C-alpha positions as MATLAB code, in Angstrom:
seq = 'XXXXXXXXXXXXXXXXXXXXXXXXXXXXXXXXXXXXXXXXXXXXXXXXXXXXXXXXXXXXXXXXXXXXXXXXXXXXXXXXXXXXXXXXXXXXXXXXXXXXXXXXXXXXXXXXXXXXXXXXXXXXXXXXXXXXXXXXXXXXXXXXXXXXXXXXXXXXXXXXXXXXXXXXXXXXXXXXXXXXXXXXXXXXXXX';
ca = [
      -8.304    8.339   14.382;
      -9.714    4.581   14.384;
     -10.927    3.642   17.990;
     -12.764    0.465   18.987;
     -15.219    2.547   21.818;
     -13.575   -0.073   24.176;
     -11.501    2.329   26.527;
      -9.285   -1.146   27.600;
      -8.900   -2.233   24.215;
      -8.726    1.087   22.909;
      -5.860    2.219   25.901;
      -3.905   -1.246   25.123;
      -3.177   -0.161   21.648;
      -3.129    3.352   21.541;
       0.561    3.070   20.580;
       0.174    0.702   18.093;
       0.330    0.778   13.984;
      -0.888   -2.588   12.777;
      -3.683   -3.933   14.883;
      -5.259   -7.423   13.742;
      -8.870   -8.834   15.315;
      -9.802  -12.379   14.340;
     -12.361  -14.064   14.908;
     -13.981  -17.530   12.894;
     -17.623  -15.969   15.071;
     -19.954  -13.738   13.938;
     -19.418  -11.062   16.250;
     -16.824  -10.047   14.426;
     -19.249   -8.133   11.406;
     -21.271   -6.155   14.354;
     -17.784   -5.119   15.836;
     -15.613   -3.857   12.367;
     -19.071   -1.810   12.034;
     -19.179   -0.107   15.735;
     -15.605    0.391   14.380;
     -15.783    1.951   11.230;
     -19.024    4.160   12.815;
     -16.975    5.119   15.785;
     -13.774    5.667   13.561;
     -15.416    7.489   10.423;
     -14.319    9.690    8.258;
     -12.371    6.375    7.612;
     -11.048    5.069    4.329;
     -12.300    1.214    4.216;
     -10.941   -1.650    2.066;
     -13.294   -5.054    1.893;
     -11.697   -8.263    0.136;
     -14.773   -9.883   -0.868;
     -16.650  -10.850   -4.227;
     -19.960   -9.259   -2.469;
     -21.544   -8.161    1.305;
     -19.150   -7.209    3.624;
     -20.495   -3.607    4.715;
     -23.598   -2.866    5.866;
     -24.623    0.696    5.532;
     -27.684    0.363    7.315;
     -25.803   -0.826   10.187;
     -22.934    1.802   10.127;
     -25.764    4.183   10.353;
     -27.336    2.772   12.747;
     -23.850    2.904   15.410;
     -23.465    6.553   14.065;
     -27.161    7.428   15.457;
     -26.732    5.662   18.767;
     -22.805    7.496   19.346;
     -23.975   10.347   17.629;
     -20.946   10.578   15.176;
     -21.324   11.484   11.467;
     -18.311   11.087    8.977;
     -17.866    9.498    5.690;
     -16.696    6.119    4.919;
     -14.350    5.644    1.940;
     -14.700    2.957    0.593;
     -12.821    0.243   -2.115;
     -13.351   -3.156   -2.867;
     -10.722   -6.299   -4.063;
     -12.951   -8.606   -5.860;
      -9.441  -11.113   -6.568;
      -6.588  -12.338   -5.016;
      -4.433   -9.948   -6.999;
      -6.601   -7.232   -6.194;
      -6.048   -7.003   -3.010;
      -2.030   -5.059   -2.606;
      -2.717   -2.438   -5.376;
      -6.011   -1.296   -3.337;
      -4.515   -1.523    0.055;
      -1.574    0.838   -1.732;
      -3.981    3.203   -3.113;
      -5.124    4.037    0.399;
      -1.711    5.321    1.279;
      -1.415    8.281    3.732;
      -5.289    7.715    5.672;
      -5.768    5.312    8.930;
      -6.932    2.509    6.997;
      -9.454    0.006    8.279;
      -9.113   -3.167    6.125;
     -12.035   -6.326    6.438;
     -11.129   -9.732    5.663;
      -7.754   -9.594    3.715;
      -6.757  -12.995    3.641;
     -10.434  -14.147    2.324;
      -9.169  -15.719   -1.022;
      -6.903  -17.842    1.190;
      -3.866  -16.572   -1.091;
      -1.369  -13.885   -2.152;
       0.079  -13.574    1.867;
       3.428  -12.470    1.462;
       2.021   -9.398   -1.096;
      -0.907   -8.493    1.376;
       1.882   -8.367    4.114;
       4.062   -6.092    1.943;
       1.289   -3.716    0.597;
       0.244   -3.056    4.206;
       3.888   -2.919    6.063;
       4.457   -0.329    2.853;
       1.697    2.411    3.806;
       2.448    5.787    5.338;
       4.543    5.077    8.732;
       2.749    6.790   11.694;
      -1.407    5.675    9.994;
      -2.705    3.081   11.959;
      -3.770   -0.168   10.215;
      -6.958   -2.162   11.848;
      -7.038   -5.759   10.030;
     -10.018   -7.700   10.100;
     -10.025  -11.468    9.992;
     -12.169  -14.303    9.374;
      -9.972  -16.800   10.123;
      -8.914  -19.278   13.278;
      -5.174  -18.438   13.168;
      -4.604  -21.427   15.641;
      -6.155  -23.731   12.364;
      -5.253  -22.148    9.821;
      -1.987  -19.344    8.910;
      -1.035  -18.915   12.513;
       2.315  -16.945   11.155;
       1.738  -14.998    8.383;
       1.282  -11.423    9.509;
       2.394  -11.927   12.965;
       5.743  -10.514   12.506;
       3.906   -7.581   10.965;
       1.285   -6.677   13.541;
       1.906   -4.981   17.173;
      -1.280   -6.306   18.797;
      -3.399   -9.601   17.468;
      -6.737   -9.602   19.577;
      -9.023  -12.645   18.838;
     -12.623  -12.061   20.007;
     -14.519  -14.858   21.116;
     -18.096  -15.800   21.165;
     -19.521  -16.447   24.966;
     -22.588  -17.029   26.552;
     -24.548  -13.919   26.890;
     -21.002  -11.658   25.512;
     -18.087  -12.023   23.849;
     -14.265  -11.705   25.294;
     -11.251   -9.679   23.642;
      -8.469  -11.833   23.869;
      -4.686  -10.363   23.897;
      -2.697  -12.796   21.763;
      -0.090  -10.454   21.151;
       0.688   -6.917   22.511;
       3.416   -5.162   22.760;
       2.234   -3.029   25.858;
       0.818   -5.617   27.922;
       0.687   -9.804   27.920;
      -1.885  -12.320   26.672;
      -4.636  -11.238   28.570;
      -8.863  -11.799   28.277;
     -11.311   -8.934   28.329;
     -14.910  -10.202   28.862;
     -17.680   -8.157   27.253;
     -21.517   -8.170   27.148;
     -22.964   -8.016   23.656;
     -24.959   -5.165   24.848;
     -21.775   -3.326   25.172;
     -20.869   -3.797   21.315;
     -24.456   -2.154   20.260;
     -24.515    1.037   22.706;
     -22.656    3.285   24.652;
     -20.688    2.146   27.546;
     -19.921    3.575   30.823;
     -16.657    1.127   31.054;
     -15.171    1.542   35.035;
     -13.002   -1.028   33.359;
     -12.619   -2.699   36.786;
      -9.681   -5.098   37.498;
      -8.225   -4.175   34.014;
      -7.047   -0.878   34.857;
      -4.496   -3.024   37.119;
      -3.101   -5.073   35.005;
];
């Protein structure tokens, strides 16, 4: 089961299949690694000609939440590459980092992942400003886009797209992303 260890983010798409996170910041590597830690056994698929994964730091967020699981892992070095591997993942929760890295190939990426096992759940990870650059492709594919942002002394989870709740922003200390967290959640459980 892939969960964030945000219980807001994690309650707003609980429902969901296809769940993207973008982010053109940083923050984003630290947070697809509390992910896959939180989330593991997980099968993983990195589009990238090298780095990507820590292991190091996915042990790391397994010590402090005290989870242990295996991470599966496959690589798309090319453009190409990158539909066949998401395929060959078919039937697993799939946790897939930077799929539009090459900058080509959309319409095929789309496909490979709208073709997996209905009922998995599908976390996307994206370098990428969609308000700069491909603001569309994907959109009609995913049930919740959630750009996190970069703030002074956190970060914020923004809703772009949900299809439990509307656009909506979730502040966060960056404390929060390396520990455990006693979330009250505060004014978000009313919204």
């Amino acid at each position: 089961m892939l969960t964030t260890g945000f219980a807001s983010i994690d309650k707003i798409i609980s429902k969901d299949e296809i769940v993207e996170f973008y982010s053109s910041s940083n923050v984003l590597i630290p947070f697809y690694h509390r992910v896959i830690a939180l989330s593991a056994p997980v099968f993983v698929v990195i589009v990238s000609e090298r780095g990507g994964l820590d292991p190091y730091l996915i042990k790391r967020f397994q010590h402090v939440f005290s989870t242990h699981g295996e991470v599966y892992l496959r690589r798309a070095f090319k453009p190409e590459d990158v539909p066949p591997t998401i395929e060959s993942m078919n039937g697993h929760d799939l946790i897939i980092i930077d799929p539009y890295h090459h900058r080509k190939n959309y319409n095929e990426i789309i496909s490979s992942i709208r073709k997996l096992k209905i009922g998995t759940k599908k976390f996307i990870f994206s370098f990428m400003d969609r308000e700069k650059e491909g603001s569309i492709f994907g959109l009609h594919s995913t049930h919740s886009l959630i750009k996190i942002e970069r703030e002074k002394g956190g970060f914020r989870f923004i809703i772009k797209k949900s299809i439990t709740t509307k656009e909506m922003e979730i502040p966060s200390s960056i404390w929060n992303l390396y520990g455990k967290i006693e979330e009250s959640e505060g004014l978000v459980k009313w919204l």
